[in-house]
Amino acid sequence: MLSRIADALFWIGRYLERAEDTCRIVEVHLHQSLDDPTLDEVQAANDLFLLMGQPADEKPDVLAKLCYDEASPVSFLAALGSARESARRARETVSTEVWESINTTWLAVRGGRLQRMRPASMFKFVRERCAVISGLADSTMSHDEGWLFLTLGRSIERIDMTSRLLSTPSVTSNSQRAWDHVLSGCGAHHAFVQRYGALASDRDAAEFLMLDRLFPRSLIYTLNTAVESLAQLGPSGLRIRPDDPAMRLLGAARASLEYLPPDEILRDLPDEMARLQVVCTQATQAISERYFEGSAAAEWVGGAW
């Protein structure tokens, strides 16, 4: 596979996941603001900007900056536009159904259409369109190297953004209500109640989103997916571990989380999640050097991380 095609597929996965997960994070932020009338809205908005790697603002506008301002590097509108551009560069590899779905989504959200929607409708629309595109990619593309690069990009972005979402309850002192919003934001509330019941604690919620092996948005599940994708992309039949820096980084992060003592799950959680975000950045750099060298580098518009 040409490195430029692999590069484009990797970034399609990342940008689509970025759009969906930014949508989820903003929705959780708005729900937390509505639940707590004493919350300092300016401080909460700036905490969210900091969480997303953006500087504070005197008059923060969360919806504009993170949702529908195309000029903002962290808006999900910009992420959808970048996903469409990456899909155009890999048009000969992306299935017709995936291309049409990405292009249709982009045409539906550009030109100020998102601003005319109610926030709840906007979040639902973007989430559903990203889910449709991911489902089409899984069902209409051969699960060859191209699909593995797309899955790898999607997995690394999901690890990064889920770790940011898990840091949001610290803004509201880890209240149980905040953890309920995070579970809902991850689409995990139903699965969590089935596993733990309705009277679970905040530690249980964090444990589920970090360590559950069967829930597809948990950190462990997504780290496993990323490591397995790298293993399939690398040489097979080796007696000793492959010399892949990205796999080593992600594997070490997985082991660190997997064997974390139960009573230490909530201790220093924001710092632990920040370290995981650094791992995602370093793994992306290692993947680019190993597989994409010589291709026209994609211009990452997601800010500092």
XYZ file of C-alpha atoms in Angstrom:
305
model
C 0.000 0.000 0.000
C 1.255 3.477 -0.854
C 2.268 5.453 2.215
C 0.088 8.422 1.204
C -2.986 6.163 1.085
C -2.161 4.603 4.449
C -1.615 8.087 5.859
C -4.981 9.329 4.561
C -6.871 6.301 5.908
C -5.241 6.660 9.322
C -6.355 10.299 9.508
C -9.874 9.564 8.267
C -10.232 7.318 11.297
C -8.804 9.930 13.644
C -10.815 12.891 12.349
C -14.138 11.058 12.363
C -13.542 9.824 15.888
C -12.439 13.331 16.881
C -15.691 14.802 15.561
C -17.845 12.274 17.413
C -15.934 12.455 20.693
C -15.745 16.266 20.735
C -19.500 16.205 20.338
C -19.796 13.852 23.323
C -17.479 15.969 25.510
C -19.379 19.206 24.804
C -22.688 17.495 25.523
C -21.386 16.279 28.902
C -20.158 19.804 29.671
C -23.574 21.344 28.926
C -25.392 18.757 31.043
C -23.058 19.407 33.975
C -23.643 23.163 33.641
C -27.433 22.684 33.692
C -27.266 20.386 36.730
C -25.279 22.807 38.881
C -26.671 26.394 38.885
C -23.844 27.504 41.208
C -21.206 26.518 38.672
C -19.038 29.391 37.409
C -19.795 29.077 33.679
C -16.761 31.081 32.524
C -14.384 29.031 34.686
C -16.040 25.759 33.628
C -15.780 26.725 29.941
C -12.121 27.652 30.315
C -11.455 24.370 32.173
C -12.964 22.602 29.186
C -10.780 24.587 26.767
C -7.725 23.647 28.841
C -8.805 20.004 28.722
C -8.963 20.271 24.928
C -5.526 21.858 24.724
C -6.785 25.380 24.077
C -6.009 28.667 25.870
C -8.527 30.318 28.178
C -10.790 33.076 26.886
C -12.353 36.089 28.627
C -15.691 35.396 26.952
C -15.603 31.702 26.122
C -18.144 30.444 23.599
C -18.053 26.661 23.903
C -20.511 25.932 21.097
C -18.708 28.123 18.573
C -15.180 27.058 19.413
C -15.744 23.327 19.806
C -18.725 22.781 17.515
C -19.474 24.937 14.484
C -16.670 27.439 13.970
C -14.889 26.049 10.908
C -11.870 28.264 11.625
C -11.435 26.758 15.107
C -8.882 23.909 14.985
C -10.744 21.931 17.666
C -14.319 22.183 16.358
C -15.993 19.022 15.144
C -16.999 20.918 11.996
C -13.285 21.349 11.172
C -12.689 17.661 11.963
C -15.455 16.607 9.557
C -13.984 18.840 6.849
C -10.535 17.319 7.368
C -11.986 13.790 7.267
C -13.606 14.618 3.941
C -10.320 15.986 2.562
C -8.446 12.846 3.704
C -11.123 10.654 2.082
C -10.721 12.605 -1.171
C -6.969 11.881 -1.136
C -7.661 8.149 -0.642
C -10.634 8.035 -2.998
C -9.342 4.966 -4.889
C -9.201 2.922 -1.662
C -12.216 4.152 0.286
C -15.414 2.351 -0.709
C -18.032 4.289 -2.657
C -20.490 3.997 0.239
C -18.002 5.451 2.728
C -17.025 8.291 0.412
C -20.650 9.192 -0.321
C -21.522 9.123 3.378
C -18.576 11.350 4.356
C -19.311 13.758 1.514
C -23.042 13.868 2.320
C -22.281 14.564 5.978
C -19.913 17.387 5.078
C -22.438 19.000 2.734
C -25.120 18.722 5.454
C -23.088 20.530 8.126
C -21.195 23.220 6.201
C -22.402 26.748 5.508
C -23.854 27.511 8.935
C -26.357 24.654 9.006
C -25.213 23.464 12.440
C -25.883 26.880 14.006
C -29.521 26.620 13.013
C -29.974 23.354 14.920
C -30.813 23.015 18.607
C -27.685 21.754 20.457
C -29.304 18.422 21.356
C -30.300 17.839 17.709
C -26.842 18.883 16.519
C -25.085 16.442 18.870
C -27.401 13.605 17.893
C -26.969 14.296 14.169
C -23.164 14.349 14.305
C -22.949 11.241 16.509
C -25.272 9.293 14.242
C -23.504 10.352 11.026
C -20.104 9.321 12.438
C -21.575 5.979 13.538
C -23.035 5.427 10.056
C -19.680 6.128 8.383
C -17.812 3.814 10.775
C -20.380 1.070 10.206
C -20.109 1.447 6.431
C -16.317 1.284 6.626
C -16.513 -1.949 8.627
C -19.089 -3.529 6.317
C -18.061 -2.328 2.828
C -14.235 -2.266 2.962
C -12.042 -5.356 2.844
C -10.374 -5.859 6.206
C -6.939 -5.510 4.665
C -4.116 -3.079 5.414
C -6.216 -0.043 4.519
C -8.964 -0.943 6.960
C -6.327 -1.700 9.627
C -4.864 1.805 9.264
C -8.335 3.335 9.513
C -9.096 1.220 12.612
C -5.719 2.119 14.126
C -6.360 5.843 13.681
C -9.855 5.537 15.116
C -8.581 3.575 18.129
C -5.778 5.983 19.023
C -8.117 8.961 18.767
C -10.709 7.171 20.923
C -8.087 6.478 23.608
C -7.064 10.149 23.578
C -10.590 11.560 23.693
C -11.957 9.041 26.202
C -9.098 9.936 28.529
C -10.115 13.611 28.223
C -13.747 12.720 28.924
C -12.699 10.766 32.016
C -10.971 13.906 33.301
C -14.127 16.054 33.190
C -15.646 14.898 36.552
C -12.611 16.351 38.345
C -13.913 19.797 37.307
C -17.019 19.187 39.447
C -15.228 17.416 42.336
C -15.996 13.909 41.033
C -19.702 14.086 41.903
C -21.773 10.989 41.177
C -23.961 13.056 38.840
C -20.885 14.080 36.841
C -19.937 10.419 36.414
C -23.478 9.660 35.241
C -23.020 12.276 32.521
C -19.659 10.787 31.509
C -21.219 7.324 31.259
C -24.017 8.717 29.098
C -21.509 10.704 27.030
C -19.672 7.466 26.241
C -22.939 5.710 25.428
C -22.100 3.432 28.343
C -24.893 4.041 30.849
C -27.024 1.057 29.874
C -24.073 -1.345 29.715
C -22.763 -0.020 33.035
C -26.088 -0.495 34.861
C -26.320 -4.016 33.477
C -22.851 -4.786 34.837
C -22.859 -2.933 38.187
C -26.487 -2.091 38.990
C -27.996 1.312 39.732
C -26.283 1.895 43.105
C -22.703 1.841 41.869
C -20.034 4.335 42.962
C -17.923 6.820 41.051
C -14.996 4.383 41.327
C -17.105 1.716 39.640
C -17.911 4.118 36.786
C -14.236 4.953 36.279
C -13.283 1.277 36.487
C -15.867 0.335 33.856
C -14.758 3.001 31.377
C -11.088 2.213 31.912
C -10.896 -1.542 32.366
C -13.954 -3.349 30.983
C -12.708 -5.786 28.337
C -16.046 -6.074 26.532
C -17.223 -2.469 26.237
C -15.939 -1.019 22.908
C -15.266 2.470 24.277
C -13.312 1.418 27.369
C -9.632 2.284 27.386
C -8.518 -1.348 27.690
C -10.723 -2.501 24.802
C -9.495 0.317 22.570
C -5.845 -0.198 23.521
C -6.245 -3.895 22.664
C -7.718 -2.959 19.269
C -4.833 -0.583 18.508
C -2.169 -3.122 19.535
C -3.846 -5.897 17.500
C -4.007 -3.621 14.436
C -0.288 -2.867 14.748
C 0.474 -6.569 15.216
C -1.368 -7.408 11.964
C 0.374 -4.592 10.088
C 3.827 -5.708 11.204
C 5.816 -8.839 10.287
C 4.329 -12.175 11.372
C 5.898 -15.336 12.768
C 8.488 -13.577 14.920
C 9.798 -15.479 17.944
C 10.657 -12.262 19.760
C 8.470 -9.175 20.013
C 8.553 -6.953 16.907
C 10.663 -3.830 17.048
C 7.729 -1.444 16.827
C 7.965 1.662 19.067
C 4.240 2.427 18.729
C 3.257 -1.082 19.823
C 5.694 -0.874 22.732
C 4.213 2.453 23.886
C 0.600 1.322 23.635
C 1.354 -2.088 25.151
C 3.101 -0.513 28.143
C 0.153 1.876 28.656
C -2.251 -1.068 28.523
C -0.266 -3.032 31.111
C -0.034 0.004 33.389
C -3.821 0.431 33.374
C -4.668 -3.252 33.481
C -2.784 -3.946 36.710
C -3.712 -0.720 38.493
C -4.824 -1.524 42.092
C -8.601 -0.925 42.530
C -8.118 1.661 45.284
C -5.826 3.722 43.041
C -8.215 4.115 40.095
C -9.463 7.548 41.134
C -6.177 8.685 42.661
C -4.484 11.210 40.361
C -6.908 10.283 37.576
C -6.450 13.557 35.602
C -2.648 13.128 35.707
C -2.942 9.480 34.669
C -5.185 10.461 31.755
C -2.791 13.254 30.748
C 0.039 10.693 30.573
C -2.125 8.514 28.342
C -2.658 11.462 25.988
C 1.113 11.886 25.731
C 1.394 8.182 24.845
C -1.131 8.720 22.026
C 0.922 11.618 20.659
C 4.166 9.613 20.824
C 2.540 6.536 19.255
C 1.176 8.644 16.391
C 4.657 10.058 15.771
C 6.158 6.541 15.793
C 3.500 5.258 13.359
C 4.110 8.206 11.015
C 7.869 7.560 10.992
C 7.450 3.815 10.418
C 4.662 3.749 7.822
C 4.070 7.192 6.329
C 7.604 8.391 5.617
C 7.747 9.996 2.188
C 4.015 10.689 1.955
C 2.615 14.218 1.884
C 2.020 14.741 5.588
C -1.558 15.454 6.658
C -1.960 18.782 8.386
C -3.267 18.036 11.854
C -5.805 20.653 12.859
C -6.570 19.326 16.332
C -4.480 21.745 18.353
C -1.486 21.042 20.542
C -1.997 17.343 21.250
